[in-house]
């Protein structure tokens, strides 16, 4: 590849011959024979956390800051930029950010733009088997071999999106084509003359506003139904879990201790795990994986009955919980009676504080799936985040996997720019695809097997998994290993 020109198209990375094509319009394209596309070095389709962090990282890096970038996003990003909620109201769309993700966001300058009053670190985890009661406890503050004391930071996805947009707006401006969808993706035709650049391998995007753009590297950050992945003809394989994730924002008991280290709770039930993850103050986010029929039932309950069945799911036997799913209402009185006449399986700090209310309009559900693309790259195309993989939420790693993809891809692009290589050719993308596919495939496999392992409600497998869980709880170095993995490995 010819040396990078700092003069072409406003000191961008677009090569001189391509800029000549722009000036004189000598090139015809298969996408629109009479139209000359605007050329970019990197076009990202998808303005979620993965896409926005990619563009922020590229623009904030001294190595890639002069690349010509663009974002295509179907939604109105002005709503994300101006997002705001009262201090006692939280979105049910919340995620955990590991220390590794925090370090990456700090590196690109976005961490400081988060609203830290809506950010909640937690230092402990309580995880137990809903059938046998076998359990494991993690305490990052008490482990001498863990270099950080926080397992993760809970925050709303909207808080992260706003922070990334704020940081991106403070850097050199890039075209943000929001409220714009991709109509088609194709490739250019061979050059008509010897003096014209060969853009036949460059992806050409026809947008819903009739604009045509072409990119040296096209990044798909456009979710599970990625149009970029489809254009690259990369298959995505996997299966549906026949489970839905029910989410809600809940308020915990009035005697909630605000000055103690915060704890995340997760109980594995045969129908799927239920988790309460801490938000600031007496609030928490619920993630309950269960059968679609149960999810529909939970959403139909009054807030009082829903709070009661959530409390039951952390306290009562699986038989009691199954019965409460069969009654159309009255879970509050049913729980009161059963707590008086049946023993709670765990006590004190081993279970979360009682849910006393559900935030209005915060209850929602979504289907759970596993998907994994056969490859993360094709010629001049790379996939990140949900466009490449979709994981069961029981480990809370979906967002962190996407941010790790972005960090690895940015390092790849930096290396190519540093040594004057074309950032979009297959050789330049090989390392990204190999490294991230292997790492994500391992995590997808582990989480999928955990789901299947804990879906068994009886038989010898229950005893074996309970023995394994308790053994890990007692063997320090194995427990430390799992703690490091849960926190995203060592901070970068």
mmCIF file with all atom_site columns, N, CA and C in Angstrom, residues 35-60:
data_model
loop_
_atom_site.group_PDB
_atom_site.id
_atom_site.type_symbol
_atom_site.label_atom_id
_atom_site.label_alt_id
_atom_site.label_comp_id
_atom_site.label_asym_id
_atom_site.label_entity_id
_atom_site.label_seq_id
_atom_site.pdbx_PDB_ins_code
_atom_site.Cartn_x
_atom_site.Cartn_y
_atom_site.Cartn_z
_atom_site.occupancy
_atom_site.B_iso_or_equiv
_atom_site.pdbx_formal_charge
_atom_site.auth_seq_id
_atom_site.auth_comp_id
_atom_site.auth_asym_id
_atom_site.auth_atom_id
_atom_site.pdbx_PDB_model_num
ATOM 1  N N  . UNK A 1 35 ? -23.360 7.553  -9.970 1.00 0.00 ? 35 UNK A N  1
ATOM 2  C CA . UNK A 1 35 ? -23.091 8.213  -8.692 1.00 0.00 ? 35 UNK A CA 1
ATOM 3  C C  . UNK A 1 35 ? -21.672 7.930  -8.237 1.00 0.00 ? 35 UNK A C  1
ATOM 4  N N  . UNK A 1 36 ? -21.034 8.944  -7.701 1.00 0.00 ? 36 UNK A N  1
ATOM 5  C CA . UNK A 1 36 ? -19.710 8.800  -7.113 1.00 0.00 ? 36 UNK A CA 1
ATOM 6  C C  . UNK A 1 36 ? -19.870 8.779  -5.602 1.00 0.00 ? 36 UNK A C  1
ATOM 7  N N  . UNK A 1 37 ? -19.470 7.711  -4.955 1.00 0.00 ? 37 UNK A N  1
ATOM 8  C CA . UNK A 1 37 ? -19.659 7.645  -3.502 1.00 0.00 ? 37 UNK A CA 1
ATOM 9  C C  . UNK A 1 37 ? -18.640 8.503  -2.775 1.00 0.00 ? 37 UNK A C  1
ATOM 10 N N  . UNK A 1 38 ? -19.013 8.924  -1.613 1.00 0.00 ? 38 UNK A N  1
ATOM 11 C CA . UNK A 1 38 ? -18.044 9.574  -0.732 1.00 0.00 ? 38 UNK A CA 1
ATOM 12 C C  . UNK A 1 38 ? -17.226 8.482  -0.060 1.00 0.00 ? 38 UNK A C  1
ATOM 13 N N  . UNK A 1 39 ? -15.908 8.677  -0.029 1.00 0.00 ? 39 UNK A N  1
ATOM 14 C CA . UNK A 1 39 ? -15.003 7.653  0.481  1.00 0.00 ? 39 UNK A CA 1
ATOM 15 C C  . UNK A 1 39 ? -14.645 7.903  1.942  1.00 0.00 ? 39 UNK A C  1
ATOM 16 N N  . UNK A 1 40 ? -14.565 6.818  2.683  1.00 0.00 ? 40 UNK A N  1
ATOM 17 C CA . UNK A 1 40 ? -14.163 6.867  4.089  1.00 0.00 ? 40 UNK A CA 1
ATOM 18 C C  . UNK A 1 40 ? -13.144 5.766  4.357  1.00 0.00 ? 40 UNK A C  1
ATOM 19 N N  . UNK A 1 41 ? -12.374 5.975  5.394  1.00 0.00 ? 41 UNK A N  1
ATOM 20 C CA . UNK A 1 41 ? -11.469 4.926  5.844  1.00 0.00 ? 41 UNK A CA 1
ATOM 21 C C  . UNK A 1 41 ? -12.216 3.868  6.636  1.00 0.00 ? 41 UNK A C  1
ATOM 22 N N  . UNK A 1 42 ? -13.055 4.291  7.590  1.00 0.00 ? 42 UNK A N  1
ATOM 23 C CA . UNK A 1 42 ? -13.833 3.367  8.409  1.00 0.00 ? 42 UNK A CA 1
ATOM 24 C C  . UNK A 1 42 ? -15.266 3.880  8.480  1.00 0.00 ? 42 UNK A C  1
ATOM 25 N N  . UNK A 1 43 ? -16.204 3.035  8.106  1.00 0.00 ? 43 UNK A N  1
ATOM 26 C CA . UNK A 1 43 ? -17.626 3.308  8.316  1.00 0.00 ? 43 UNK A CA 1
ATOM 27 C C  . UNK A 1 43 ? -18.135 2.263  9.297  1.00 0.00 ? 43 UNK A C  1
ATOM 28 N N  . UNK A 1 44 ? -18.789 2.712  10.351 1.00 0.00 ? 44 UNK A N  1
ATOM 29 C CA . UNK A 1 44 ? -19.381 1.808  11.340 1.00 0.00 ? 44 UNK A CA 1
ATOM 30 C C  . UNK A 1 44 ? -20.895 1.878  11.209 1.00 0.00 ? 44 UNK A C  1
ATOM 31 N N  . UNK A 1 45 ? -21.518 0.724  11.042 1.00 0.00 ? 45 UNK A N  1
ATOM 32 C CA . UNK A 1 45 ? -22.980 0.634  11.019 1.00 0.00 ? 45 UNK A CA 1
ATOM 33 C C  . UNK A 1 45 ? -23.424 0.150  12.391 1.00 0.00 ? 45 UNK A C  1
ATOM 34 N N  . UNK A 1 46 ? -24.159 1.001  13.104 1.00 0.00 ? 46 UNK A N  1
ATOM 35 C CA . UNK A 1 46 ? -24.614 0.664  14.453 1.00 0.00 ? 46 UNK A CA 1
ATOM 36 C C  . UNK A 1 46 ? -24.065 1.626  15.481 1.00 0.00 ? 46 UNK A C  1
ATOM 37 N N  . UNK A 1 47 ? -24.980 2.369  16.138 1.00 0.00 ? 47 UNK A N  1
ATOM 38 C CA . UNK A 1 47 ? -24.578 3.389  17.103 1.00 0.00 ? 47 UNK A CA 1
ATOM 39 C C  . UNK A 1 47 ? -24.855 2.995  18.526 1.00 0.00 ? 47 UNK A C  1
ATOM 40 N N  . UNK A 1 48 ? -24.701 1.717  18.850 1.00 0.00 ? 48 UNK A N  1
ATOM 41 C CA . UNK A 1 48 ? -24.792 1.266  20.235 1.00 0.00 ? 48 UNK A CA 1
ATOM 42 C C  . UNK A 1 48 ? -23.460 1.421  20.935 1.00 0.00 ? 48 UNK A C  1
ATOM 43 N N  . UNK A 1 49 ? -23.294 0.818  22.113 1.00 0.00 ? 49 UNK A N  1
ATOM 44 C CA . UNK A 1 49 ? -22.027 0.952  22.838 1.00 0.00 ? 49 UNK A CA 1
ATOM 45 C C  . UNK A 1 49 ? -20.812 0.482  22.036 1.00 0.00 ? 49 UNK A C  1
ATOM 46 N N  . UNK A 1 50 ? -20.953 -0.617 21.289 1.00 0.00 ? 50 UNK A N  1
ATOM 47 C CA . UNK A 1 50 ? -19.810 -1.122 20.530 1.00 0.00 ? 50 UNK A CA 1
ATOM 48 C C  . UNK A 1 50 ? -19.416 -0.142 19.424 1.00 0.00 ? 50 UNK A C  1
ATOM 49 N N  . UNK A 1 51 ? -20.388 0.296  18.634 1.00 0.00 ? 51 UNK A N  1
ATOM 50 C CA . UNK A 1 51 ? -20.074 1.214  17.544 1.00 0.00 ? 51 UNK A CA 1
ATOM 51 C C  . UNK A 1 51 ? -19.540 2.546  18.011 1.00 0.00 ? 51 UNK A C  1
ATOM 52 N N  . UNK A 1 52 ? -20.171 3.116  19.032 1.00 0.00 ? 52 UNK A N  1
ATOM 53 C CA . UNK A 1 52 ? -19.719 4.423  19.526 1.00 0.00 ? 52 UNK A CA 1
ATOM 54 C C  . UNK A 1 52 ? -18.342 4.332  20.181 1.00 0.00 ? 52 UNK A C  1
ATOM 55 N N  . UNK A 1 53 ? -18.076 3.255  20.899 1.00 0.00 ? 53 UNK A N  1
ATOM 56 C CA . UNK A 1 53 ? -16.753 3.124  21.527 1.00 0.00 ? 53 UNK A CA 1
ATOM 57 C C  . UNK A 1 53 ? -15.673 2.908  20.471 1.00 0.00 ? 53 UNK A C  1
ATOM 58 N N  . UNK A 1 54 ? -16.010 2.227  19.377 1.00 0.00 ? 54 UNK A N  1
ATOM 59 C CA . UNK A 1 54 ? -15.038 2.058  18.294 1.00 0.00 ? 54 UNK A CA 1
ATOM 60 C C  . UNK A 1 54 ? -14.637 3.400  17.711 1.00 0.00 ? 54 UNK A C  1
ATOM 61 N N  . UNK A 1 55 ? -15.613 4.222  17.350 1.00 0.00 ? 55 UNK A N  1
ATOM 62 C CA . UNK A 1 55 ? -15.302 5.515  16.744 1.00 0.00 ? 55 UNK A CA 1
ATOM 63 C C  . UNK A 1 55 ? -14.608 6.435  17.730 1.00 0.00 ? 55 UNK A C  1
ATOM 64 N N  . UNK A 1 56 ? -15.017 6.385  18.999 1.00 0.00 ? 56 UNK A N  1
ATOM 65 C CA . UNK A 1 56 ? -14.355 7.203  20.014 1.00 0.00 ? 56 UNK A CA 1
ATOM 66 C C  . UNK A 1 56 ? -12.904 6.790  20.179 1.00 0.00 ? 56 UNK A C  1
ATOM 67 N N  . UNK A 1 57 ? -12.649 5.488  20.203 1.00 0.00 ? 57 UNK A N  1
ATOM 68 C CA . UNK A 1 57 ? -11.277 4.993  20.356 1.00 0.00 ? 57 UNK A CA 1
ATOM 69 C C  . UNK A 1 57 ? -10.416 5.387  19.160 1.00 0.00 ? 57 UNK A C  1
ATOM 70 N N  . UNK A 1 58 ? -10.961 5.251  17.945 1.00 0.00 ? 58 UNK A N  1
ATOM 71 C CA . UNK A 1 58 ? -10.177 5.607  16.762 1.00 0.00 ? 58 UNK A CA 1
ATOM 72 C C  . UNK A 1 58 ? -9.898  7.106  16.710 1.00 0.00 ? 58 UNK A C  1
ATOM 73 N N  . UNK A 1 59 ? -10.887 7.917  17.062 1.00 0.00 ? 59 UNK A N  1
ATOM 74 C CA . UNK A 1 59 ? -10.684 9.368  16.994 1.00 0.00 ? 59 UNK A CA 1
ATOM 75 C C  . UNK A 1 59 ? -9.775  9.868  18.123 1.00 0.00 ? 59 UNK A C  1
ATOM 76 N N  . UNK A 1 60 ? -9.781  9.210  19.275 1.00 0.00 ? 60 UNK A N  1
ATOM 77 C CA . UNK A 1 60 ? -8.971  9.672  20.406 1.00 0.00 ? 60 UNK A CA 1
ATOM 78 C C  . UNK A 1 60 ? -7.541  9.170  20.341 1.00 0.00 ? 60 UNK A C  1
#
